[in-house]
């Protein structure tokens, strides 16, 4: 028997899926737990029920301690709208049985039960189920699917319910268990459950078959999609003679078929044991023998132990694609095979799922529904499905078969430092590629095993670049480990740190495949959808979508990075390869050529239309690579200056779109050093208009602005660039890179003064005209006028140095005009007022100081003796602290006391701290000031330089007129205060001066 040939058959569906759905009449009944214990998972349950379940002939039932029918079949996001009470499972199934009876007889039924299984009285639920539930008494064709939530779901409940209601495909798992609830976990389970939503047909065949190879029971009725077993290779449908059933020898079973078979066999053994079938253990042993035989054959085929693999074997970069793909394929399924083998070993040794805790039993029943990481990724695909990828793979197989590699072509591309192959080496091994593709089931398989060779890059990705490849930024090229392959990079999660010596590493997270012209025989391969899909994954880390322009975007952003570097032979070579690769991959393709034509003949479309694929405006990198390509072709671009201007215009439009800035964001009315000096000289002539330092400060800004405005209006050359804004080095495509491209093509540097006109053109013209009108380079006067208008009230921005300099100059001028002010006698004041036509009565003359308290008495001051309209207090404050307050009056009083200059200076240092340095500056000026004040007194009181022996007599004599003067004209309180401060010979002065006339 063991020597006989064994055949397995995977029963096909007699109709395609769409016809099947239309033909089969189906009612889906959902029975969903809405008790309080489901609260934390409810949002995911509701979302996936509403999105994933077909709505035709749908019945939705919910239950907590009450069972209800949801009439619109839509679950609310709020569980409280449905229940959130305690849990009574048996009444819920009583309602289910009532609904099953109402379903038309010609309908198949799928029941989906979703619960955490936490009945109020879980210990008596089996007894209550036997007492109250009838089960599938009508023998309806029912697929019963149980989705258990988390670790307390009772295993026996799933088995009991399956026995009560399931009368469909026996290979449908008895339980789908979500061990740890999450949005992704619900998504994965719903996706793999979908295949059983539609019931399968039971079909009659011409020979009897075994459902399981370890069981003698035979049948001639099989379900679509079911695996059966026979010693005969001939098997046909009785009623569908045109549908072929293909026999598969046991030695030819693919590993994914083996996983499907093992799952079915293990579940059958589990159910037998839990149902207490007598021969269950023997059948488990027999099944284990068959399973071991098959896994041994797979180990031999894959040249690796499929139950005990080593990761270094899977990730070996030195192996060719065929071996990598084969081992990767085995690895994907090896984990599941190991689960099944271990479970069978336990069952054959007497282990019983009924004898372990509920969670462990549930996990063991759930073993065939576990979704591995690789399968989870495949389930998450929405853009390119596994089925669509199959078509892409078949296209590639055809391209490889038809590709004619010219062995005479030069080996232009460098070889990978990892695999020591270049792309030509890989593609030349046609048969190996075709062999390897057999093991590539999804785009993940292809990306992880197929090596695309290219220059190592470090790129910056953001959330936007996941869906728009133009948003990536190339930050650097690898300098040491220059060329690697994509499979190695992807296996390392897009982050390779390679040693470069001195304990330093360089980071690579992307590759740029570059090809010389000699690789033109690889064109068909490089243009294939599967290579573009691989590049989309590598560049954007998005394998769910194929972006036609991803490769082009990578080439463009790499070009931008190269142009930012200093000129070198390496730079020239890389730029040439970027051009040749662009030509090889995109030249003549529809979208590429269409954009080139738009760029040349319809720039508004090329630059201003949003790109539907990315729902965004065109990245500046896109017209940049196209213009680079056109310029390298030769005579295609008739007016390079025009096209270059348009590129720069768009550069500023994109910035304007982002920032909504005015001209003054980029441009400025500049002021050279000689212009600043001229402005200062002009404004120094206006100092006499300012009555005080405060008035000066309040007025100078406006005066500077008026002076600048007058200058700008006369001189139209004073417009400069705000270089920090114009040459923004934080941007990906900088003007430095654009200028480097210009210089490469034209052989001369770009005149940066042109930016003034281009910026004005970009910001001031209407959008519809900006690309259709040439930039005017003779409108500097117009630009300046616009700048002046825009900056009115703000022209003095940046002139703080001028203000500070003028303020210092004003203070020097003011002090110069007010230093050494000579007091006047009343008679002298009368003469001065008469000459100037001023009413002396308006002047508050202080006879003590010989000065006025409401007008300036400095003869050089433009406000000399003026009272009306003069804020004298502010005027005097302009001095700051140059002259101590009350200095004139104090000096006169001290002179009248008989003090000489040295004594007055000495007493002044006591009266005013840091005198004279803080005030008048030095003693020479103080000497001059005191002499000047002295000369304003009657001649008999003026200080004379006397011999020392006469000094004391002179001092005493001078005290008498002071006391008489204080009594007649002075402020008594002020004089008393002066006496308290130590006036000279206080007592004698008061008595002897009485009655004396001035």
mmCIF file with all atom_site columns, N, CA, C and O in Angstrom, residues 560-583:
data_model
loop_
_atom_site.group_PDB
_atom_site.id
_atom_site.type_symbol
_atom_site.label_atom_id
_atom_site.label_alt_id
_atom_site.label_comp_id
_atom_site.label_asym_id
_atom_site.label_entity_id
_atom_site.label_seq_id
_atom_site.pdbx_PDB_ins_code
_atom_site.Cartn_x
_atom_site.Cartn_y
_atom_site.Cartn_z
_atom_site.occupancy
_atom_site.B_iso_or_equiv
_atom_site.pdbx_formal_charge
_atom_site.auth_seq_id
_atom_site.auth_comp_id
_atom_site.auth_asym_id
_atom_site.auth_atom_id
_atom_site.pdbx_PDB_model_num
ATOM 1  N N  . UNK A 1 560 ? 19.680 66.443 -8.311  1.00 0.00 ? 560 UNK A N  1
ATOM 2  C CA . UNK A 1 560 ? 19.710 67.658 -7.488  1.00 0.00 ? 560 UNK A CA 1
ATOM 3  C C  . UNK A 1 560 ? 20.837 67.563 -6.459  1.00 0.00 ? 560 UNK A C  1
ATOM 4  O O  . UNK A 1 560 ? 21.608 68.512 -6.266  1.00 0.00 ? 560 UNK A O  1
ATOM 5  N N  . UNK A 1 561 ? 20.952 66.409 -5.816  1.00 0.00 ? 561 UNK A N  1
ATOM 6  C CA . UNK A 1 561 ? 22.013 66.226 -4.822  1.00 0.00 ? 561 UNK A CA 1
ATOM 7  C C  . UNK A 1 561 ? 23.397 66.331 -5.455  1.00 0.00 ? 561 UNK A C  1
ATOM 8  O O  . UNK A 1 561 ? 24.302 66.963 -4.900  1.00 0.00 ? 561 UNK A O  1
ATOM 9  N N  . UNK A 1 562 ? 23.569 65.747 -6.643  1.00 0.00 ? 562 UNK A N  1
ATOM 10 C CA . UNK A 1 562 ? 24.861 65.761 -7.328  1.00 0.00 ? 562 UNK A CA 1
ATOM 11 C C  . UNK A 1 562 ? 25.252 67.184 -7.719  1.00 0.00 ? 562 UNK A C  1
ATOM 12 O O  . UNK A 1 562 ? 26.404 67.590 -7.593  1.00 0.00 ? 562 UNK A O  1
ATOM 13 N N  . UNK A 1 563 ? 24.277 67.969 -8.182  1.00 0.00 ? 563 UNK A N  1
ATOM 14 C CA . UNK A 1 563 ? 24.559 69.329 -8.622  1.00 0.00 ? 563 UNK A CA 1
ATOM 15 C C  . UNK A 1 563 ? 24.946 70.254 -7.478  1.00 0.00 ? 563 UNK A C  1
ATOM 16 O O  . UNK A 1 563 ? 25.530 71.321 -7.695  1.00 0.00 ? 563 UNK A O  1
ATOM 17 N N  . UNK A 1 564 ? 24.621 69.881 -6.264  1.00 0.00 ? 564 UNK A N  1
ATOM 18 C CA . UNK A 1 564 ? 24.982 70.691 -5.106  1.00 0.00 ? 564 UNK A CA 1
ATOM 19 C C  . UNK A 1 564 ? 26.444 70.507 -4.710  1.00 0.00 ? 564 UNK A C  1
ATOM 20 O O  . UNK A 1 564 ? 26.960 71.263 -3.896  1.00 0.00 ? 564 UNK A O  1
ATOM 21 N N  . UNK A 1 565 ? 27.089 69.503 -5.290  1.00 0.00 ? 565 UNK A N  1
ATOM 22 C CA . UNK A 1 565 ? 28.465 69.208 -4.925  1.00 0.00 ? 565 UNK A CA 1
ATOM 23 C C  . UNK A 1 565 ? 29.433 69.960 -5.832  1.00 0.00 ? 565 UNK A C  1
ATOM 24 O O  . UNK A 1 565 ? 29.053 70.483 -6.875  1.00 0.00 ? 565 UNK A O  1
ATOM 25 N N  . UNK A 1 566 ? 30.694 69.998 -5.422  1.00 0.00 ? 566 UNK A N  1
ATOM 26 C CA . UNK A 1 566 ? 31.719 70.664 -6.222  1.00 0.00 ? 566 UNK A CA 1
ATOM 27 C C  . UNK A 1 566 ? 31.960 69.896 -7.512  1.00 0.00 ? 566 UNK A C  1
ATOM 28 O O  . UNK A 1 566 ? 31.771 68.680 -7.587  1.00 0.00 ? 566 UNK A O  1
ATOM 29 N N  . UNK A 1 567 ? 32.394 70.625 -8.519  1.00 0.00 ? 567 UNK A N  1
ATOM 30 C CA . UNK A 1 567 ? 32.667 69.999 -9.807  1.00 0.00 ? 567 UNK A CA 1
ATOM 31 C C  . UNK A 1 567 ? 33.744 68.936 -9.649  1.00 0.00 ? 567 UNK A C  1
ATOM 32 O O  . UNK A 1 567 ? 34.739 69.123 -8.957  1.00 0.00 ? 567 UNK A O  1
ATOM 33 N N  . UNK A 1 568 ? 33.512 67.794 -10.324 1.00 0.00 ? 568 UNK A N  1
ATOM 34 C CA . UNK A 1 568 ? 34.486 66.703 -10.281 1.00 0.00 ? 568 UNK A CA 1
ATOM 35 C C  . UNK A 1 568 ? 34.192 65.743 -11.420 1.00 0.00 ? 568 UNK A C  1
ATOM 36 O O  . UNK A 1 568 ? 33.120 65.797 -12.054 1.00 0.00 ? 568 UNK A O  1
ATOM 37 N N  . UNK A 1 569 ? 35.111 64.854 -11.659 1.00 0.00 ? 569 UNK A N  1
ATOM 38 C CA . UNK A 1 569 ? 34.909 63.825 -12.682 1.00 0.00 ? 569 UNK A CA 1
ATOM 39 C C  . UNK A 1 569 ? 33.760 62.908 -12.281 1.00 0.00 ? 569 UNK A C  1
ATOM 40 O O  . UNK A 1 569 ? 32.958 62.496 -13.110 1.00 0.00 ? 569 UNK A O  1
ATOM 41 N N  . UNK A 1 570 ? 33.685 62.598 -10.972 1.00 0.00 ? 570 UNK A N  1
ATOM 42 C CA . UNK A 1 570 ? 32.585 61.760 -10.472 1.00 0.00 ? 570 UNK A CA 1
ATOM 43 C C  . UNK A 1 570 ? 31.237 62.415 -10.760 1.00 0.00 ? 570 UNK A C  1
ATOM 44 O O  . UNK A 1 570 ? 30.299 61.747 -11.206 1.00 0.00 ? 570 UNK A O  1
ATOM 45 N N  . UNK A 1 571 ? 31.127 63.724 -10.498 1.00 0.00 ? 571 UNK A N  1
ATOM 46 C CA . UNK A 1 571 ? 29.876 64.434 -10.751 1.00 0.00 ? 571 UNK A CA 1
ATOM 47 C C  . UNK A 1 571 ? 29.476 64.329 -12.216 1.00 0.00 ? 571 UNK A C  1
ATOM 48 O O  . UNK A 1 571 ? 28.323 64.038 -12.547 1.00 0.00 ? 571 UNK A O  1
ATOM 49 N N  . UNK A 1 572 ? 30.435 64.539 -13.106 1.00 0.00 ? 572 UNK A N  1
ATOM 50 C CA . UNK A 1 572 ? 30.159 64.470 -14.552 1.00 0.00 ? 572 UNK A CA 1
ATOM 51 C C  . UNK A 1 572 ? 29.683 63.087 -14.949 1.00 0.00 ? 572 UNK A C  1
ATOM 52 O O  . UNK A 1 572 ? 28.715 62.944 -15.712 1.00 0.00 ? 572 UNK A O  1
ATOM 53 N N  . UNK A 1 573 ? 30.337 62.054 -14.415 1.00 0.00 ? 573 UNK A N  1
ATOM 54 C CA . UNK A 1 573 ? 29.974 60.679 -14.766 1.00 0.00 ? 573 UNK A CA 1
ATOM 55 C C  . UNK A 1 573 ? 28.579 60.310 -14.260 1.00 0.00 ? 573 UNK A C  1
ATOM 56 O O  . UNK A 1 573 ? 27.794 59.688 -14.983 1.00 0.00 ? 573 UNK A O  1
ATOM 57 N N  . UNK A 1 574 ? 28.276 60.685 -13.029 1.00 0.00 ? 574 UNK A N  1
ATOM 58 C CA . UNK A 1 574 ? 26.953 60.360 -12.462 1.00 0.00 ? 574 UNK A CA 1
ATOM 59 C C  . UNK A 1 574 ? 25.855 61.085 -13.238 1.00 0.00 ? 574 UNK A C  1
ATOM 60 O O  . UNK A 1 574 ? 24.804 60.502 -13.552 1.00 0.00 ? 574 UNK A O  1
ATOM 61 N N  . UNK A 1 575 ? 26.080 62.342 -13.590 1.00 0.00 ? 575 UNK A N  1
ATOM 62 C CA . UNK A 1 575 ? 25.076 63.089 -14.354 1.00 0.00 ? 575 UNK A CA 1
ATOM 63 C C  . UNK A 1 575 ? 24.840 62.440 -15.719 1.00 0.00 ? 575 UNK A C  1
ATOM 64 O O  . UNK A 1 575 ? 23.702 62.357 -16.188 1.00 0.00 ? 575 UNK A O  1
ATOM 65 N N  . UNK A 1 576 ? 25.895 61.980 -16.336 1.00 0.00 ? 576 UNK A N  1
ATOM 66 C CA . UNK A 1 576 ? 25.759 61.315 -17.635 1.00 0.00 ? 576 UNK A CA 1
ATOM 67 C C  . UNK A 1 576 ? 24.966 60.014 -17.481 1.00 0.00 ? 576 UNK A C  1
ATOM 68 O O  . UNK A 1 576 ? 24.101 59.697 -18.314 1.00 0.00 ? 576 UNK A O  1
ATOM 69 N N  . UNK A 1 577 ? 25.221 59.274 -16.415 1.00 0.00 ? 577 UNK A N  1
ATOM 70 C CA . UNK A 1 577 ? 24.480 58.026 -16.185 1.00 0.00 ? 577 UNK A CA 1
ATOM 71 C C  . UNK A 1 577 ? 23.015 58.288 -15.860 1.00 0.00 ? 577 UNK A C  1
ATOM 72 O O  . UNK A 1 577 ? 22.145 57.514 -16.243 1.00 0.00 ? 577 UNK A O  1
ATOM 73 N N  . UNK A 1 578 ? 22.754 59.384 -15.134 1.00 0.00 ? 578 UNK A N  1
ATOM 74 C CA . UNK A 1 578 ? 21.352 59.747 -14.846 1.00 0.00 ? 578 UNK A CA 1
ATOM 75 C C  . UNK A 1 578 ? 20.620 60.033 -16.151 1.00 0.00 ? 578 UNK A C  1
ATOM 76 O O  . UNK A 1 578 ? 19.479 59.595 -16.343 1.00 0.00 ? 578 UNK A O  1
ATOM 77 N N  . UNK A 1 579 ? 21.272 60.747 -17.047 1.00 0.00 ? 579 UNK A N  1
ATOM 78 C CA . UNK A 1 579 ? 20.659 61.029 -18.348 1.00 0.00 ? 579 UNK A CA 1
ATOM 79 C C  . UNK A 1 579 ? 20.421 59.734 -19.129 1.00 0.00 ? 579 UNK A C  1
ATOM 80 O O  . UNK A 1 579 ? 19.329 59.509 -19.661 1.00 0.00 ? 579 UNK A O  1
ATOM 81 N N  . UNK A 1 580 ? 21.444 58.865 -19.223 1.00 0.00 ? 580 UNK A N  1
ATOM 82 C CA . UNK A 1 580 ? 21.321 57.630 -19.993 1.00 0.00 ? 580 UNK A CA 1
ATOM 83 C C  . UNK A 1 580 ? 20.246 56.717 -19.406 1.00 0.00 ? 580 UNK A C  1
ATOM 84 O O  . UNK A 1 580 ? 19.494 56.067 -20.140 1.00 0.00 ? 580 UNK A O  1
ATOM 85 N N  . UNK A 1 581 ? 20.145 56.675 -18.077 1.00 0.00 ? 581 UNK A N  1
ATOM 86 C CA . UNK A 1 581 ? 19.126 55.838 -17.432 1.00 0.00 ? 581 UNK A CA 1
ATOM 87 C C  . UNK A 1 581 ? 17.730 56.394 -17.694 1.00 0.00 ? 581 UNK A C  1
ATOM 88 O O  . UNK A 1 581 ? 16.790 55.637 -17.967 1.00 0.00 ? 581 UNK A O  1
ATOM 89 N N  . UNK A 1 582 ? 17.590 57.714 -17.608 1.00 0.00 ? 582 UNK A N  1
ATOM 90 C CA . UNK A 1 582 ? 16.302 58.349 -17.914 1.00 0.00 ? 582 UNK A CA 1
ATOM 91 C C  . UNK A 1 582 ? 15.889 58.022 -19.346 1.00 0.00 ? 582 UNK A C  1
ATOM 92 O O  . UNK A 1 582 ? 14.729 57.674 -19.609 1.00 0.00 ? 582 UNK A O  1
ATOM 93 N N  . UNK A 1 583 ? 16.823 58.127 -20.244 1.00 0.00 ? 583 UNK A N  1
ATOM 94 C CA . UNK A 1 583 ? 16.553 57.829 -21.655 1.00 0.00 ? 583 UNK A CA 1
ATOM 95 C C  . UNK A 1 583 ? 16.180 56.363 -21.838 1.00 0.00 ? 583 UNK A C  1
ATOM 96 O O  . UNK A 1 583 ? 15.222 56.033 -22.556 1.00 0.00 ? 583 UNK A O  1
#
